[in-house]
Short mmCIF file of C-alpha atoms in Angstrom, two decimals:
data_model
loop_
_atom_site.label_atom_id
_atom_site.label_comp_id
_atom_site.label_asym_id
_atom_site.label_seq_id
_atom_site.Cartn_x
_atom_site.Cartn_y
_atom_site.Cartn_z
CA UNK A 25 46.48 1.75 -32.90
CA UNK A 26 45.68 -1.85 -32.80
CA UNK A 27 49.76 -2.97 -32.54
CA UNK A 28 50.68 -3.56 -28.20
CA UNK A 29 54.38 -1.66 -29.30
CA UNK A 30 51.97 1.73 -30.48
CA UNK A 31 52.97 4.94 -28.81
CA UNK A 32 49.29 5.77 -29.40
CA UNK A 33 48.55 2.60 -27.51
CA UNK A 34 50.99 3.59 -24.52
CA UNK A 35 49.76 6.51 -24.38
CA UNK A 36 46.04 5.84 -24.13
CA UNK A 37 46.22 3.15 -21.36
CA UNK A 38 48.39 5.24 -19.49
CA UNK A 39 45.54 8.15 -19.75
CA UNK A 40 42.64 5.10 -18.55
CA UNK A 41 44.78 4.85 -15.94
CA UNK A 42 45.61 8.18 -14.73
CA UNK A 43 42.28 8.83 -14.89
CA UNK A 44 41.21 6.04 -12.33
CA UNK A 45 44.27 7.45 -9.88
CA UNK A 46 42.90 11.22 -10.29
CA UNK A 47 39.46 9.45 -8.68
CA UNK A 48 41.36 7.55 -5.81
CA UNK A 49 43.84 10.84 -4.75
CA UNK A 50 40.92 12.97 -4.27
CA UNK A 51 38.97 10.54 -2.66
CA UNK A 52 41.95 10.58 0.02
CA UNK A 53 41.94 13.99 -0.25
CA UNK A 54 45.23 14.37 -2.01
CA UNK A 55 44.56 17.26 -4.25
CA UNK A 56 47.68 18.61 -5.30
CA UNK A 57 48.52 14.87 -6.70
CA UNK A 58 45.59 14.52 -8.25
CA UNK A 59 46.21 18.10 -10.06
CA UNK A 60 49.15 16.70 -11.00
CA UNK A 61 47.69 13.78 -13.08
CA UNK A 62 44.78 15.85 -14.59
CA UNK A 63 47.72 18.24 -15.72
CA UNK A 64 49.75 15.44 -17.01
CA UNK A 65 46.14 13.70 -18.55
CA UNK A 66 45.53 16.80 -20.92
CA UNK A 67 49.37 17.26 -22.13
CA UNK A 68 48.95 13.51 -23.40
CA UNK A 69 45.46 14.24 -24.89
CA UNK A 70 46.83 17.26 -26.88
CA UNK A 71 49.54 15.35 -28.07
CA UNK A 72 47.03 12.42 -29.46
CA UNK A 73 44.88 15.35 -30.83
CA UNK A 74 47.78 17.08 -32.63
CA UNK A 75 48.62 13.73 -34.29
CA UNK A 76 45.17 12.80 -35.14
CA UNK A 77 45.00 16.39 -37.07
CA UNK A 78 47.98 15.74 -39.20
CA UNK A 79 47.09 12.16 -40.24
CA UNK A 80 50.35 11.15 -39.69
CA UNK A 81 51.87 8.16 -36.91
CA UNK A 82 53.20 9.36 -33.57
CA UNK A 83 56.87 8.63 -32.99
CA UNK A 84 58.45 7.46 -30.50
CA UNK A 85 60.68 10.49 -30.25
CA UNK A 86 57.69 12.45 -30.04
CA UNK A 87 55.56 10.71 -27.42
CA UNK A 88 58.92 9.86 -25.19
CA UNK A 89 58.48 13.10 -22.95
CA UNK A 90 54.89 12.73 -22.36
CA UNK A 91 55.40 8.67 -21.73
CA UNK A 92 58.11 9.54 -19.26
CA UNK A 93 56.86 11.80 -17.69
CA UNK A 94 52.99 9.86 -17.26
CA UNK A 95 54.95 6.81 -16.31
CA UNK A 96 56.67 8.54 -13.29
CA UNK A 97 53.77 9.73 -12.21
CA UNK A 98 51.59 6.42 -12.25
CA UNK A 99 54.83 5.05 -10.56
CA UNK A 100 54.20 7.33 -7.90
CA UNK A 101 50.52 6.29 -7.69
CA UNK A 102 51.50 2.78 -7.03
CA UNK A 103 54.29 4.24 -4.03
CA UNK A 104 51.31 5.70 -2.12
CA UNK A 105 49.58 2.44 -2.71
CA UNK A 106 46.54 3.24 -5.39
CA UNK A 107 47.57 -0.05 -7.17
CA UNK A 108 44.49 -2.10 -8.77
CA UNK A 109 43.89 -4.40 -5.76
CA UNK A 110 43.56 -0.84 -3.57
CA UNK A 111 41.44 0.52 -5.70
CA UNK A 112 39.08 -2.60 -6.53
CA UNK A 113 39.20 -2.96 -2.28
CA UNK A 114 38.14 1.04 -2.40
CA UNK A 115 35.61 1.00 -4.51
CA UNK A 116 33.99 -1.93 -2.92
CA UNK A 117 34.25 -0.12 0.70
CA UNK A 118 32.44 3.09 -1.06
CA UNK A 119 29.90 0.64 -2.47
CA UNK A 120 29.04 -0.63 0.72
CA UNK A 121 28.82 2.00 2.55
CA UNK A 122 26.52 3.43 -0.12
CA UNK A 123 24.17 0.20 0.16
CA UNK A 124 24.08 0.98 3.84
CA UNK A 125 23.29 4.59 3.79
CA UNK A 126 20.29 3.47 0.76
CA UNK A 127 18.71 0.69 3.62
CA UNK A 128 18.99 2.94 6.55
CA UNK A 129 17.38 5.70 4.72
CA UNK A 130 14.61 3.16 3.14
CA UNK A 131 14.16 2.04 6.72
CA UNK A 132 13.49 5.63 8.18
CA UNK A 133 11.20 6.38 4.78
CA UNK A 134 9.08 3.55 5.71
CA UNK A 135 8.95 4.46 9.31
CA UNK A 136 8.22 7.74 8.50
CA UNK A 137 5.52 7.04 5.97
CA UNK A 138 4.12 4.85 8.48
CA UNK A 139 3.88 6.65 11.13
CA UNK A 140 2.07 9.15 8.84
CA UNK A 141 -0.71 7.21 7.39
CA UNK A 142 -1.54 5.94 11.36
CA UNK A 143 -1.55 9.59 12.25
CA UNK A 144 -5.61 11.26 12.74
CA UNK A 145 -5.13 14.15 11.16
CA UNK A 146 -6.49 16.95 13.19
CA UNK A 147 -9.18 18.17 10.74
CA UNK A 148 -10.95 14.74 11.09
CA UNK A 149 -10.61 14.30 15.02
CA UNK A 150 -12.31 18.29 15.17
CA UNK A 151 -14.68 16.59 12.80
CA UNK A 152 -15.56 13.65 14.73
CA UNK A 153 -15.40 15.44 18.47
CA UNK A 154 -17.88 18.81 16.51
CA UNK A 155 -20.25 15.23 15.24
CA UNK A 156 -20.50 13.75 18.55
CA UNK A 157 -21.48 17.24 20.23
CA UNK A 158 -23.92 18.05 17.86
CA UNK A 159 -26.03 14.29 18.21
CA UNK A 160 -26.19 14.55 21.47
CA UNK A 161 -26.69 18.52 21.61
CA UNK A 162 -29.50 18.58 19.61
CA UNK A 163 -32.54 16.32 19.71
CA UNK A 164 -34.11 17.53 16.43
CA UNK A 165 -31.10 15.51 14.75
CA UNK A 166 -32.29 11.74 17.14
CA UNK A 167 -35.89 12.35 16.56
CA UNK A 168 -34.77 12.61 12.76
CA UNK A 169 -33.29 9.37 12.52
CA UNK A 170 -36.03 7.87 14.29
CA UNK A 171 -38.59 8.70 11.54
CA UNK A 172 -36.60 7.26 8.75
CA UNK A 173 -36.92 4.21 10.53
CA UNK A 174 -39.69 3.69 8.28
CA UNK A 175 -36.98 2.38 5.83
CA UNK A 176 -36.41 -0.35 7.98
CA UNK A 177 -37.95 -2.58 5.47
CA UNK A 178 -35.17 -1.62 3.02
CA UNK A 179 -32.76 -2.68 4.78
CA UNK A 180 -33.75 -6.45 4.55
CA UNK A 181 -34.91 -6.26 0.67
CA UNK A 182 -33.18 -8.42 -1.55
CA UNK A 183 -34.03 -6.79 -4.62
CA UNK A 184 -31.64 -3.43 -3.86
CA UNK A 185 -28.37 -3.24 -3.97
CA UNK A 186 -26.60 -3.71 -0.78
CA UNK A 187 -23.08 -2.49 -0.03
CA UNK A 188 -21.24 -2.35 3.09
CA UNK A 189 -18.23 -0.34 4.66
CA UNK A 190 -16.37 -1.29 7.68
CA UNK A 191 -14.74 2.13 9.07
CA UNK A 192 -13.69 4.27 11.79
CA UNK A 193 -13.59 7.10 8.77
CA UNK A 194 -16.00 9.96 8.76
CA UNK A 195 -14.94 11.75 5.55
CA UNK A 196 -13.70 8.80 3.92
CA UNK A 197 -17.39 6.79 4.85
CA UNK A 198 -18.88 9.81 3.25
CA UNK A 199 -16.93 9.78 -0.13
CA UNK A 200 -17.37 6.11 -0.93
CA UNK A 201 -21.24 6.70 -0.25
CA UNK A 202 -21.30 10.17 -1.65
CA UNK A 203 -19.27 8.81 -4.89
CA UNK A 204 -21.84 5.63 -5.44
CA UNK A 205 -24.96 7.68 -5.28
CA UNK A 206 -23.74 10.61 -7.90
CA UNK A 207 -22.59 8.08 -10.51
CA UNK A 208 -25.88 5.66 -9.98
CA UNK A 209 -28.21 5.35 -12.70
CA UNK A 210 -30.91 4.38 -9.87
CA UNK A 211 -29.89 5.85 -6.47
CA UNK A 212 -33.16 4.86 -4.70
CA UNK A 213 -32.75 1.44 -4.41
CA UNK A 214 -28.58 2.05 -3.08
CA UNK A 215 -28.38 0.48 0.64
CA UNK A 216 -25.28 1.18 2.67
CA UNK A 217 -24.49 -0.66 5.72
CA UNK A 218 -21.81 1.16 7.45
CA UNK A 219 -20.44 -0.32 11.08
CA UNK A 220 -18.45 1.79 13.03
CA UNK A 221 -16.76 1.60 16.23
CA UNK A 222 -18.24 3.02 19.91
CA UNK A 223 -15.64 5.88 19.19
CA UNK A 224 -17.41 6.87 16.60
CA UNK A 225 -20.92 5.66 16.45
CA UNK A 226 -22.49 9.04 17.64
CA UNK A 227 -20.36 11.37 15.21
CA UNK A 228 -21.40 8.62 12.16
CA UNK A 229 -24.86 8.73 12.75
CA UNK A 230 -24.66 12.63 13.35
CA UNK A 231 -22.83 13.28 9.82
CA UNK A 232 -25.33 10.48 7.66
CA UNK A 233 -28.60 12.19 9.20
CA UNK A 234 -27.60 15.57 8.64
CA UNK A 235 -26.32 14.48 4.77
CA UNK A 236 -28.51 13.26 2.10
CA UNK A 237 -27.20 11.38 -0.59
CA UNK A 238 -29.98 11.62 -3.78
CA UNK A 239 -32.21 9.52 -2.22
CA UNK A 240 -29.43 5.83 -0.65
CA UNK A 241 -30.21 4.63 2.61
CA UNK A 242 -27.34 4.73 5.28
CA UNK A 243 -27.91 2.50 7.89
CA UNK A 244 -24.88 3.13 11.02
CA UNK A 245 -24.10 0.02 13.69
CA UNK A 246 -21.54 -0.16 15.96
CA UNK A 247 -19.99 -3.53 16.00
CA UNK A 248 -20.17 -3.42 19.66
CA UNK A 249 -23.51 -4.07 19.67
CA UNK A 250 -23.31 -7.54 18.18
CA UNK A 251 -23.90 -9.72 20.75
CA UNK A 252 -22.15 -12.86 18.90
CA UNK A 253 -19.36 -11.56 17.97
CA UNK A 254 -17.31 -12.94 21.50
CA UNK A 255 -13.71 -14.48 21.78
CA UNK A 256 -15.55 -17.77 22.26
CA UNK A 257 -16.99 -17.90 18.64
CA UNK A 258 -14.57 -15.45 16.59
CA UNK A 259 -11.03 -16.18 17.60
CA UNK A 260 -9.56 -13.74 15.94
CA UNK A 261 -10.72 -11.77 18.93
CA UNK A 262 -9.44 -13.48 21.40
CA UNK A 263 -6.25 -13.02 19.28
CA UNK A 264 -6.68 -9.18 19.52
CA UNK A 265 -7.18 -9.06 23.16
CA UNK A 266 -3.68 -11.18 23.70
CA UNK A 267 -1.25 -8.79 25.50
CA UNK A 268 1.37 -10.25 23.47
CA UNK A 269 -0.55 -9.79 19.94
CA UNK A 270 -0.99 -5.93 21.37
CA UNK A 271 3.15 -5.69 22.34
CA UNK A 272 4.09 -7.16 18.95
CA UNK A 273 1.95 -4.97 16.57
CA UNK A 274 2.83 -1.73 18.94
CA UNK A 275 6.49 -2.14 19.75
CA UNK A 276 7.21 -5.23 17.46
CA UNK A 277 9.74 -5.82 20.80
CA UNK A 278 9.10 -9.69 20.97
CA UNK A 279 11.41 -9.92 17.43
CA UNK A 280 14.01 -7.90 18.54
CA UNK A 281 12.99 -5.37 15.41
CA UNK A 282 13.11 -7.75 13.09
CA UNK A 283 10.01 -7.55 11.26
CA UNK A 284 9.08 -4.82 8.92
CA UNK A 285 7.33 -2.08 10.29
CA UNK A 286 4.28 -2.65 7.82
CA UNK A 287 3.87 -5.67 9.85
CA UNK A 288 3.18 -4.19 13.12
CA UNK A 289 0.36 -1.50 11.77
CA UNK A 290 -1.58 -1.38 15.18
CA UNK A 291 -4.75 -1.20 12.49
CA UNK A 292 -4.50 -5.03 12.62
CA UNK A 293 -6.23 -4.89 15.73
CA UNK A 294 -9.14 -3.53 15.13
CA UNK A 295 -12.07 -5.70 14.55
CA UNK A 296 -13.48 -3.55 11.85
CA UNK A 297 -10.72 -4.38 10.26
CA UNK A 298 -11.55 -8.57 10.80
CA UNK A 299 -15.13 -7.90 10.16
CA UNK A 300 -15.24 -8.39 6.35
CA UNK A 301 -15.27 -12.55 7.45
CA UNK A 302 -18.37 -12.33 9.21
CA UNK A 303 -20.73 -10.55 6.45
CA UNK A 304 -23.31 -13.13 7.27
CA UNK A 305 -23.83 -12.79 11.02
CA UNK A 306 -24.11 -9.12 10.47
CA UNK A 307 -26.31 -8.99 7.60
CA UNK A 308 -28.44 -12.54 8.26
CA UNK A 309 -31.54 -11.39 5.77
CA UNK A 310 -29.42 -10.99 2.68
CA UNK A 311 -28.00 -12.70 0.13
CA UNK A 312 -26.01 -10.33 -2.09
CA UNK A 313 -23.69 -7.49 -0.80
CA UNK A 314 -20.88 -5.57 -2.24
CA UNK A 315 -17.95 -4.91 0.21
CA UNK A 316 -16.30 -2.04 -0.44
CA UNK A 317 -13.28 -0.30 1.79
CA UNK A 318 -13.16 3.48 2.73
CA UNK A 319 -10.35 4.32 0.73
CA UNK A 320 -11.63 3.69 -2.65
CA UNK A 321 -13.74 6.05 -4.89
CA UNK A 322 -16.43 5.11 -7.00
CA UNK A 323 -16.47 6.62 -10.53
CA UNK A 324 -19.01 4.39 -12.32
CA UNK A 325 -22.58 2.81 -11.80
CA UNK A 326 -21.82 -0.10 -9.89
CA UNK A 327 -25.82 -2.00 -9.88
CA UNK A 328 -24.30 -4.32 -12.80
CA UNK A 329 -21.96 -5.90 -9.94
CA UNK A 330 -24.96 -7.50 -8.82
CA UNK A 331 -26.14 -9.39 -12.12
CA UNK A 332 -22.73 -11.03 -11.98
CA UNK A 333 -22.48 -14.66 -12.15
CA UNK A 334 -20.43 -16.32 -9.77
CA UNK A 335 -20.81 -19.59 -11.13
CA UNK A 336 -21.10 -20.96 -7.52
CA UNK A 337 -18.13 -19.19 -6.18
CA UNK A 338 -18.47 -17.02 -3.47
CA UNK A 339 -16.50 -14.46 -3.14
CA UNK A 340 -16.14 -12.02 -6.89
CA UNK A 341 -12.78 -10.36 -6.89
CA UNK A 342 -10.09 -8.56 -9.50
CA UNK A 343 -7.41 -10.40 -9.65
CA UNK A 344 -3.51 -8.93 -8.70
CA UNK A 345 -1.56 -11.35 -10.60
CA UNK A 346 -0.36 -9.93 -13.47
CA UNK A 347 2.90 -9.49 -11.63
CA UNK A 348 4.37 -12.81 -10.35
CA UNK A 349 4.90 -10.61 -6.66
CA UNK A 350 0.97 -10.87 -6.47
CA UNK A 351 0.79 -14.43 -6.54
CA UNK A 352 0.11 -16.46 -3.01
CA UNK A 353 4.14 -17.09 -2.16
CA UNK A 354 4.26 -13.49 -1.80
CA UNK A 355 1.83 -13.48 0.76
CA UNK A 356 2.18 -17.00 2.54
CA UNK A 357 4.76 -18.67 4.39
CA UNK A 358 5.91 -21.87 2.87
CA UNK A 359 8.14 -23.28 4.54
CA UNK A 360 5.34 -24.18 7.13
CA UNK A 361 3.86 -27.49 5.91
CA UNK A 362 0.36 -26.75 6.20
CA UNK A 363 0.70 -23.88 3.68
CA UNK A 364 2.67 -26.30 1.47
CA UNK A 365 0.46 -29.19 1.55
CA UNK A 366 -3.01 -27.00 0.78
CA UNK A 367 -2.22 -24.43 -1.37
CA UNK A 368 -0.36 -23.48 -5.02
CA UNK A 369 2.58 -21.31 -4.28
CA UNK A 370 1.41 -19.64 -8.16
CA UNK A 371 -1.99 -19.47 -7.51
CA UNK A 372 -3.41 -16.00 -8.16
CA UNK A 373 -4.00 -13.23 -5.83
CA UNK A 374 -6.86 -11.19 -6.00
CA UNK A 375 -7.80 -8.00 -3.67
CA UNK A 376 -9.93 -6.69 -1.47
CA UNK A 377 -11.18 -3.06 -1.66
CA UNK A 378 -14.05 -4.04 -3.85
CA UNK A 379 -15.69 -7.87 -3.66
CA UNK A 380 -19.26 -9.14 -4.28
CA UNK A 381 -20.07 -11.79 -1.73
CA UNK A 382 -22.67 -14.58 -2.55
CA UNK A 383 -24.18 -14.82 1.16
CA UNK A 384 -26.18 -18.01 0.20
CA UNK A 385 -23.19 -19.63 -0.92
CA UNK A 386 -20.94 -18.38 2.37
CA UNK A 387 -23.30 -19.81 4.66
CA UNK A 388 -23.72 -23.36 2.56
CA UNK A 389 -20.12 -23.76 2.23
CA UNK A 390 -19.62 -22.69 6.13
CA UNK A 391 -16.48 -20.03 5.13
CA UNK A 392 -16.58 -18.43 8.31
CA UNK A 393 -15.70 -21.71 9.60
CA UNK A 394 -13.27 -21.92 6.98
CA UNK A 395 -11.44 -18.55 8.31
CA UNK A 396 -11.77 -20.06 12.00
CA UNK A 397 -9.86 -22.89 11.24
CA UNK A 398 -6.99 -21.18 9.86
CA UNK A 399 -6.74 -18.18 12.04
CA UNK A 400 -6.51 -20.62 14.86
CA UNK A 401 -3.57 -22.21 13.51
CA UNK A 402 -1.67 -18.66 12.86
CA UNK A 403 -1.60 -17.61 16.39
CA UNK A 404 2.13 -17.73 16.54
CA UNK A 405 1.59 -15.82 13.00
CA UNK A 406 3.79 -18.79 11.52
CA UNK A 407 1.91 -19.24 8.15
CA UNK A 408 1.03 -15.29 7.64
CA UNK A 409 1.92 -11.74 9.48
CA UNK A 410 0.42 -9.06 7.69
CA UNK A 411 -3.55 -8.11 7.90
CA UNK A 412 -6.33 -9.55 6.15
CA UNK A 413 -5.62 -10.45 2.56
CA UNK A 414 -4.11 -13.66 3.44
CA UNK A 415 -6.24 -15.10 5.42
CA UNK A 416 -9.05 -14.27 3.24
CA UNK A 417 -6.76 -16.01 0.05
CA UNK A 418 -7.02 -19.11 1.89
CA UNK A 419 -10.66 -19.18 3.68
CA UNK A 420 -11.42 -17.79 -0.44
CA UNK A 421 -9.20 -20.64 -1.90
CA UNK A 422 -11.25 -21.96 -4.76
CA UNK A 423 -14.23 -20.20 -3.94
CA UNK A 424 -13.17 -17.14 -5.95
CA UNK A 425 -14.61 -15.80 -9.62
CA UNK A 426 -12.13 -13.60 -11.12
CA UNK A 427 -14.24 -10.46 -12.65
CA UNK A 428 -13.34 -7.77 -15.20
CA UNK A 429 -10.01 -5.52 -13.97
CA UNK A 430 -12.09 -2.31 -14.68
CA UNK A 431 -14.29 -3.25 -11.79
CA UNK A 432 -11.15 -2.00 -9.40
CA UNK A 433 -8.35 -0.39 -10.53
CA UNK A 434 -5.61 -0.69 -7.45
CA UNK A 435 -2.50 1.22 -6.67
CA UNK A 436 -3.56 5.11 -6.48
CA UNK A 437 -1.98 5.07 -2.88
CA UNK A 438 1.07 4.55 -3.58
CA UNK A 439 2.27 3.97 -6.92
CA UNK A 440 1.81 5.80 -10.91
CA UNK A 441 -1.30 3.88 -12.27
CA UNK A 442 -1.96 3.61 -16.24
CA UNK A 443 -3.91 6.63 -16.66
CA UNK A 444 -6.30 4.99 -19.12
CA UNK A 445 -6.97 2.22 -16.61
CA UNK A 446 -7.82 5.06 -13.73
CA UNK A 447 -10.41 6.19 -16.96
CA UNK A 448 -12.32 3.34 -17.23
CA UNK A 449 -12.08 1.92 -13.84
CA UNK A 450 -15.28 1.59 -11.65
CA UNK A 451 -14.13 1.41 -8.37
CA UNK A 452 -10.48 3.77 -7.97
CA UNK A 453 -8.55 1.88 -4.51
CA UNK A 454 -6.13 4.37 -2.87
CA UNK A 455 -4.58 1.21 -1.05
CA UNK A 456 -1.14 1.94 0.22
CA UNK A 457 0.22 4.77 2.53
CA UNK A 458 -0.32 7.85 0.73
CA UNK A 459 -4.08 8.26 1.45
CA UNK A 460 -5.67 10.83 -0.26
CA UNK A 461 -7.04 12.80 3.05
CA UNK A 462 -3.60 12.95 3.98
CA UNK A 463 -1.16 15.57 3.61
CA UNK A 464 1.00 12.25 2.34
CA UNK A 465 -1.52 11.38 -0.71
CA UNK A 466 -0.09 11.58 -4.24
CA UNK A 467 -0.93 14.72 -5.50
CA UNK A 468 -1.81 14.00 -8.92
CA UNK A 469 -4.80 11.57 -7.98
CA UNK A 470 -6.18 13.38 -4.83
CA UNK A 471 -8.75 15.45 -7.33
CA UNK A 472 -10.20 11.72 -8.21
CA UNK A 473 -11.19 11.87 -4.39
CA UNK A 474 -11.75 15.36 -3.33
CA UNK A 475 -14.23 16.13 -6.06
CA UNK A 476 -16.65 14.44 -3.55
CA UNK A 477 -15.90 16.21 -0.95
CA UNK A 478 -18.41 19.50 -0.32
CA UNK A 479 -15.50 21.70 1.29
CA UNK A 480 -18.39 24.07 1.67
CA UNK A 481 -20.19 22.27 4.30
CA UNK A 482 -20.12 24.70 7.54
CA UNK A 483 -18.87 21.68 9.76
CA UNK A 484 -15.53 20.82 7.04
CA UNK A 485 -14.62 24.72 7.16
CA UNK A 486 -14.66 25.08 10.77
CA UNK A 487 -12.23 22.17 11.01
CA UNK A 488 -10.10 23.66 8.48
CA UNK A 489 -10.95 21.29 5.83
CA UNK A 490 -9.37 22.39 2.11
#
């Protein structure tokens, strides 16, 4: 077997090779050929099997016929050109076409997906439009709000625990909320500040007056209503009014296409999205909150976030860097020298989603100013494109305490998370597409959410809600 004048030899590269030829004449759609070699291929392979049962050396005379009459046929091959070079230049052709197909179908996946997750689905716009008709249908519902404005005085005390959403979300609003009372060990003393957009404002205060939640305060705003928040102070908002911010994030025409479509989510322009950098205009009386975002779940009793020290830092966050993807050259652009010259391209990421914010420290170190100073310099979106984390890792550069992982467990919108990590994780963050309200959301993880949602509510079932 091992000698280069074996039969057996011979006849085993010739059956590689016929082999490779079957593959190239059907690919050209010569069949009968390529019958002709799988034919030939077997009469060879009985021959090596016959000898190989009777222990004894092929022969020459034996293996001549079958040699012969392989050889004319891969002499044939190489007549209608399926030499090496062809087929090396053949399989590279299929191989890029292949890599083309897996992009353009990656590209309309994404688009897809996108276009998905920005959908309303209807169940939450009947929600929202059967919220607003209600508040201002029935004045038993106004005159209730305005007697638990008695709890005013809660909503400036220290010694509670404050947490704030920023969302245009009804349902998803009322999990978060819903989720942090049932797993508190003290519900009483649980303030939420929710802000909300003039869209919404009346169906939000509708659904958190009709809903108690053992005993938290919900306090609704409208961030429409704050009087300092102007394109002269933020600019950010200036940034959001530009015409040509609006084209790119909409159309994404001024690129020609070329940025991602995860880019250009038009939920970049909202301000509640931007409003997580001005926590201390909006809440000037306190000096502890917990932000949380609407597409988390709470599983855990979350008071012992507050008792954290911060050793001076202020902003608490889990950090993403386990994977060297999460680290801030994923997120930053630097090839701009500003980025270069101020910031570690292996520095750490962390998330948002779930953060405890010393307010004391924000206003002493000025961070707001911080985030003015950079946003200003990004308004060709030169050192970052995409949303808020970046901006926040550098106005948060060095100011950050990394806390436990369990705190917030990431990744339930859009990838498989360690099940025992989901177990003992406080705070669950569907961040990603695949939101667990839509019909998009990973399957497996939408009980985590849905369990605090009361599908028996009259309003949810008229909607359709299930």
């Amino acid at each position: 077997m091992l000698s280069p004048n074996s039969v057996t030899r011979q006849i085993t590269d010739q059956i590689c090779l016929a082999k490779a030829f079957v593959v190239i004449a059907k690919e050209s759609s010569n069949l009968q050929f390529a019958w002709e070699l799988s034919a030939q291929i077997r009469n060879s392979q009985v021959l090596l099997s016959n000898t190989a049962t009777r222990r004894m050396p092929l022969t020459v005379g034996e293996s001549e016929s079958a040699i012969r009459d392989m050889a004319f046929l891969l002499y044939q091959a190489q007549q209608l050109h399926y030499d090496s070079s062809t087929m090396l230049m053949r399989l590279r052709a299929k191989i890029q076409t292949l890599e083309e197909q897996m992009s353009s179908a990656g590209e309309k996946s994404s688009k897809y997906g996108q276009i998905a997750a920005e959908e309303v689905p209807k169940s939450l716009y009947c929600l929202g439009v059967r919220l607003t008709t209600e508040w201002y249908g029935n004045p038993n519902l106004q005159k209730k709000l305005r007697e638990r404005k008695q709890m005013d005085a809660k909503l400036k005390d220290n010694s509670l625990y404050h947490f704030c959403i920023f969302s245009d979300n009804i349902l998803a609003s009322s999990v978060v909320v819903n989720s942090t009372a049932l797993n508190s060990k003290n519900p009483g003393k649980i303030v939420f500040h929710l802000v909300t957009d003039e869209i919404n404002y009346a169906a939000m205060k509708a659904w958190f007056t009709l809903n108690s939640f053992r005993g938290v305060t919900v306090e609704v705003q409208k961030f429409e209503d704050f009087k300092w928040l102007n394109a002269s102070y933020a600019p950010v908002l200036k940034q959001l009014q530009d015409s040509g911010t609006q084209s790119y994030y909409f159309s994404g025409h001024n690129d020609d296409g070329q940025t991602p479509i995860k880019f250009r989510n038009p939920k970049y322009l909202s301000m509640l999205n931007h409003l997580r950098f001005y926590i201390p205009e909006v809440y000037p009386a306190l000096k502890k909150v917990v932000f949380l975002d609407d597409d988390i779940v709470v599983q855990k009793d979350l008071s012992g976030l507050f008792s954290i020290d911060l050793k001076g830092n202020v902003n608490g966050a889990v950090e993403t860097c386990m994977e060297t993807f999460h680290r801030y050259h994923r997120y930053l652009n630097y090839s701009h020298p500003l980025i270069r010259a101020h910031f570690d391209p292996d520095a750490c990421g962390w998330a948002f989603g779930m953060n405890v914010f010393d307010l004391v420290e924000w206003r002493k170190r000025n961070v707001t100013g911080i985030y003015h100073y950079w946003q200003e310099r990004n308004v060709d979106r030169t050192l970052w494109k995409l949303g808020t984390l970046p901006p926040g890792l550098l106005t948060f550069y060095g100011l950050t305490e990394a806390l436990d992982p369990s705190w917030h467990v990431l990744g339930l919108g859009y990838t498989n998370v360690d099940p025992q990590l989901i177990e003992k994780g406080a705070v669950l963050h569907f961040n990603g597409n695949s939101k667990p309200w839509l019909k998009i959301g990973i399957e497996k993880y939408k009980p985590l959410w849905e369990k605090y949602v009361d599908y028996s509510h009259p309003l949810l079932q008229q909607c359709n809600f299930h």
